mmCIF file of C-alpha atoms in Angstrom:
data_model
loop_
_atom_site.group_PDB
_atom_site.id
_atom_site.type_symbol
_atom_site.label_atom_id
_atom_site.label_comp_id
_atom_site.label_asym_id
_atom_site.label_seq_id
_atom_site.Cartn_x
_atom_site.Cartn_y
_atom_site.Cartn_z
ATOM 1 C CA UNK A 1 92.826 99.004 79.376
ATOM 2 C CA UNK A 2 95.971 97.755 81.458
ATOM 3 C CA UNK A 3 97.306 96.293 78.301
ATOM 4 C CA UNK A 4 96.771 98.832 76.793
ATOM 5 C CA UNK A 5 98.622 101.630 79.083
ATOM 6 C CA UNK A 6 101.323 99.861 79.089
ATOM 7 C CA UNK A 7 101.789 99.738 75.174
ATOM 8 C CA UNK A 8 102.056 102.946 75.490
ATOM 9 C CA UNK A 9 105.233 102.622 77.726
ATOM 10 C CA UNK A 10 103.113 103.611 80.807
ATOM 11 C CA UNK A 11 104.646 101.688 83.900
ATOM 12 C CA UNK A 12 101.666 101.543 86.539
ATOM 13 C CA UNK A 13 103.161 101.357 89.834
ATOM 14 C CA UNK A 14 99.339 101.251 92.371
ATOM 15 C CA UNK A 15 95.954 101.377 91.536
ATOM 16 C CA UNK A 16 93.331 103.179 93.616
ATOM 17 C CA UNK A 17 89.998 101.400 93.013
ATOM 18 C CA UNK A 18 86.443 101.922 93.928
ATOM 19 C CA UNK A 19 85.778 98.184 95.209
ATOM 20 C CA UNK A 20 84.017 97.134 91.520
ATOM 21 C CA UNK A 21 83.639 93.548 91.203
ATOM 22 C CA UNK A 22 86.329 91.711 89.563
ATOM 23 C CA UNK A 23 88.781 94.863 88.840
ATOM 24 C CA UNK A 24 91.192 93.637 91.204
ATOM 25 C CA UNK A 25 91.903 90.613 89.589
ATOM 26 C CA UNK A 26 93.294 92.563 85.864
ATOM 27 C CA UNK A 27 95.719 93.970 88.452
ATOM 28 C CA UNK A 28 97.623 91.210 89.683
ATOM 29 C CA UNK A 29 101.164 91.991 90.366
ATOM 30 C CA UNK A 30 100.523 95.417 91.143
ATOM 31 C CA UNK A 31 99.658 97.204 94.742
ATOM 32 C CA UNK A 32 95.757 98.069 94.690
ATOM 33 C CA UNK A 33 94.233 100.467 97.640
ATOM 34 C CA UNK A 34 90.718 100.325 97.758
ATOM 35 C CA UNK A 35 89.402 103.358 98.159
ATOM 36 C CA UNK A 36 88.265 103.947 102.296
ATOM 37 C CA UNK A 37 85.606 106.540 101.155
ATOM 38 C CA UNK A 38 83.644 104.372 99.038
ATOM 39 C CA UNK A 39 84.134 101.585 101.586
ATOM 40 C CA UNK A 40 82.477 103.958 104.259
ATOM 41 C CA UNK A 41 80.026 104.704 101.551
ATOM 42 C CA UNK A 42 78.850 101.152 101.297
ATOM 43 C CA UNK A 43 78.751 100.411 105.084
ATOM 44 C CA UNK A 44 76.859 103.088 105.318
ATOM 45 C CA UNK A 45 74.260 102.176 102.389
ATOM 46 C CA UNK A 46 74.148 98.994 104.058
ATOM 47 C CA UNK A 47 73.060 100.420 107.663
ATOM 48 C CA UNK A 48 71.688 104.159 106.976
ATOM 49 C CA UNK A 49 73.124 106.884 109.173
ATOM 50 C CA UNK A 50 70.579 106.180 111.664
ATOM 51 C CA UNK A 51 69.997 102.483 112.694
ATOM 52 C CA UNK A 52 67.764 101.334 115.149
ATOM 53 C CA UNK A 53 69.529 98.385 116.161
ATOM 54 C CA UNK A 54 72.574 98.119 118.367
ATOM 55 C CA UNK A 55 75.241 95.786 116.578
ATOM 56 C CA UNK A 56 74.089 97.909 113.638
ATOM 57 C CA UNK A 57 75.362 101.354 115.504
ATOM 58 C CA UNK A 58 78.508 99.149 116.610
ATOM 59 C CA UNK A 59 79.504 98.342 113.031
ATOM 60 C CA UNK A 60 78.827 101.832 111.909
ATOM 61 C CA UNK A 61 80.955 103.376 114.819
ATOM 62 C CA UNK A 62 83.197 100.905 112.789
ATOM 63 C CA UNK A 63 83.172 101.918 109.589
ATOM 64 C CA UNK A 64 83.666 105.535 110.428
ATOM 65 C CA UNK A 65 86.902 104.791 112.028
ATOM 66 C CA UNK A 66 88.314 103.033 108.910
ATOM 67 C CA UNK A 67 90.576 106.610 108.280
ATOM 68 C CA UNK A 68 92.363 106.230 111.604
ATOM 69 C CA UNK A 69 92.806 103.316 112.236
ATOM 70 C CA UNK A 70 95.816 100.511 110.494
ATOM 71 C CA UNK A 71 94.566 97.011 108.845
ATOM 72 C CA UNK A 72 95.737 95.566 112.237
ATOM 73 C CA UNK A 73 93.536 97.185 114.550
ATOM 74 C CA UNK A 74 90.492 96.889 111.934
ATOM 75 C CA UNK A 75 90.917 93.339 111.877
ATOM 76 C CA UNK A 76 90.777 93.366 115.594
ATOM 77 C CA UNK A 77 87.639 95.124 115.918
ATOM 78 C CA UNK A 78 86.102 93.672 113.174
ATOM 79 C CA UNK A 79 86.786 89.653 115.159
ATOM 80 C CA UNK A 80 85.196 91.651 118.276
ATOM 81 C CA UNK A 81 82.547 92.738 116.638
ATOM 82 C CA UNK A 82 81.716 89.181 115.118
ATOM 83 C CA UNK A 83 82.602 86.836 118.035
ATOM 84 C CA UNK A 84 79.468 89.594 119.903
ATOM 85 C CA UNK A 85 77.183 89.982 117.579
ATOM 86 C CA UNK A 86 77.834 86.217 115.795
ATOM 87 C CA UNK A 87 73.930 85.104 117.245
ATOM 88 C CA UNK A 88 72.239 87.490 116.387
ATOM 89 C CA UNK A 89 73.636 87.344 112.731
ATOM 90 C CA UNK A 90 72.885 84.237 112.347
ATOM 91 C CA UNK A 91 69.086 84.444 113.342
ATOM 92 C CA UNK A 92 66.901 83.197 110.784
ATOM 93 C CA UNK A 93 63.643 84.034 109.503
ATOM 94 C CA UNK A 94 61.513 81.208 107.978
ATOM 95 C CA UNK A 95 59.075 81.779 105.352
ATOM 96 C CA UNK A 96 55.076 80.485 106.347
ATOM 97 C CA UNK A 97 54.658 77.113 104.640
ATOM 98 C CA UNK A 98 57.506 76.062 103.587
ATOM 99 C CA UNK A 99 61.134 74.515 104.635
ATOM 100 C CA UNK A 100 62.789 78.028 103.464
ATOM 101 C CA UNK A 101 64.474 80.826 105.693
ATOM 102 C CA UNK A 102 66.962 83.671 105.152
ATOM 103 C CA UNK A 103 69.134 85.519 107.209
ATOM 104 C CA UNK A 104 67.312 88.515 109.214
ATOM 105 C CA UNK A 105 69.505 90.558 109.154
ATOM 106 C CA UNK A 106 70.773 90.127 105.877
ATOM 107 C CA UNK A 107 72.435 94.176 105.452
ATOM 108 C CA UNK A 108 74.339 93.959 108.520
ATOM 109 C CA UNK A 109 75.641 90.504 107.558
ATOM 110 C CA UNK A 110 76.325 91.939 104.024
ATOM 111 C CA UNK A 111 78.387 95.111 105.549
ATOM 112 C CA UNK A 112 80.558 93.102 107.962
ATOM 113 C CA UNK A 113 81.727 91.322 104.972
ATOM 114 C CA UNK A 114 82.451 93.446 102.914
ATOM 115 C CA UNK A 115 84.615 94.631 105.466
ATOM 116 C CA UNK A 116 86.091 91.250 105.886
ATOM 117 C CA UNK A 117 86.933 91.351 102.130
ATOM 118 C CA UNK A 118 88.212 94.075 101.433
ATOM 119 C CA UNK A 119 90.261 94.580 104.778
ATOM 120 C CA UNK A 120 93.631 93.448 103.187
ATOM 121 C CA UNK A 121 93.381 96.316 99.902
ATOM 122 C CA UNK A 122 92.090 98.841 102.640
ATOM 123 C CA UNK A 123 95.452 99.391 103.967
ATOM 124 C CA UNK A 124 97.853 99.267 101.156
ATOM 125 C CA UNK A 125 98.922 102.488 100.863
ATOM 126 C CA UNK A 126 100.525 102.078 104.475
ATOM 127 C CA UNK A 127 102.403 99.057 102.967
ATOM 128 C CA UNK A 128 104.207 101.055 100.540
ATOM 129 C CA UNK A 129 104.952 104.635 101.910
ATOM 130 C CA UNK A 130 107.870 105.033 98.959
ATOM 131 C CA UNK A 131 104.744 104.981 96.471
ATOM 132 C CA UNK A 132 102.560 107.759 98.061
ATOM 133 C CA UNK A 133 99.184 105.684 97.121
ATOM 134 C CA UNK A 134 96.344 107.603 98.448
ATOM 135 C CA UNK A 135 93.354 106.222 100.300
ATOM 136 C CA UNK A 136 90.740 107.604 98.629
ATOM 137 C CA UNK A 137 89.759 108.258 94.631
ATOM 138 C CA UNK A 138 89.212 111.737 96.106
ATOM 139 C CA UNK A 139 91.946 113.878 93.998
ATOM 140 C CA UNK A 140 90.902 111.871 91.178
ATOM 141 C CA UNK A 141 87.202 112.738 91.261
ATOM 142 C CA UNK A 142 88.092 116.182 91.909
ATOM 143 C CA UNK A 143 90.218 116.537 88.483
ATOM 144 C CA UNK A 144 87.115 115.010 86.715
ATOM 145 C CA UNK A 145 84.576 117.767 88.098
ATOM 146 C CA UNK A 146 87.463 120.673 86.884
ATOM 147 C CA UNK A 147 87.867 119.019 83.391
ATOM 148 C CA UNK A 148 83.435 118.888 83.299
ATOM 149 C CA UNK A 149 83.867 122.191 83.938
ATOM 150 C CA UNK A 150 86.069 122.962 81.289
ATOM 151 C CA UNK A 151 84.197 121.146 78.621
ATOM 152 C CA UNK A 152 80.913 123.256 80.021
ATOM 153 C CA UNK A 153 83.280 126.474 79.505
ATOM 154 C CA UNK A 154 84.016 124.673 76.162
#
């Protein structure tokens, strides 16, 4: 699809993704924001709204901060939250008659990094003011519920 864009004489400048495996990577060369809502959205798939645990709460309280705060600070609390909580991620469960185990708590593990990875595409849009990139896929996904709307009308 790049390729083809820019037969067409289209010049992209940024890309806003949704965090899709593997996307990234056809845009090489080119600023890409990853889209803060749908980062929220999977911290908060990961750890429901309402956890019962507290390093789960802690990296929620996290995640909703992602908006206001800058890749620096994110990165801080992210080490913080790590270097805290790093025993009790790494607890292990082992399965009744035989040698294997898995992580307890596998979701929490699983939100932190993908945190952790996708921490440096979080803030690009700070990194290049000139551009305007926005955070979020949000005025995108509003033009595609007016054009649904026309084709309804339609």
């Amino acid at each position: 699809m790049r390729k083809y864009l820019e037969s067409l004489g289209y010049a992209l400048q940024a890309v806003v993704l949704e965090g899709k495996r593997g996307i990234r990577s056809v845009f090489k060369g080119i600023p890409v924001q990853m889209c803060q809502f749908h980062q929220w959205s999977i911290v908060r798939r990961k750890l429901t709204l309402y956890p019962k645990l507290p390093a789960h709460w802690e990296l929620l309280h996290i995640g909703m901060e992602i908006p206001r705060l800058s890749e620096g600070e994110l990165a801080h609390k992210l080490t913080t939250f790590e270097k805290k909580w790093h025993e009790f991620m790494n607890e292990k469960t082992y399965i009744i008659g035989c040698r294997r185990w898995y992580y307890t708590h596998k979701k929490l593990r699983s939100a932190l990094y993908s945190l952790k990875c996708n921490l440096k595409h979080l803030y690009t849009y700070q990194q290049y003011p000139e551009l305007g990139i926005p955070n979020t896929t949000n005025s995108l996904d509003g033009t595609f519920g007016v054009l649904k709307d026309l084709l309804r009308v339609h």
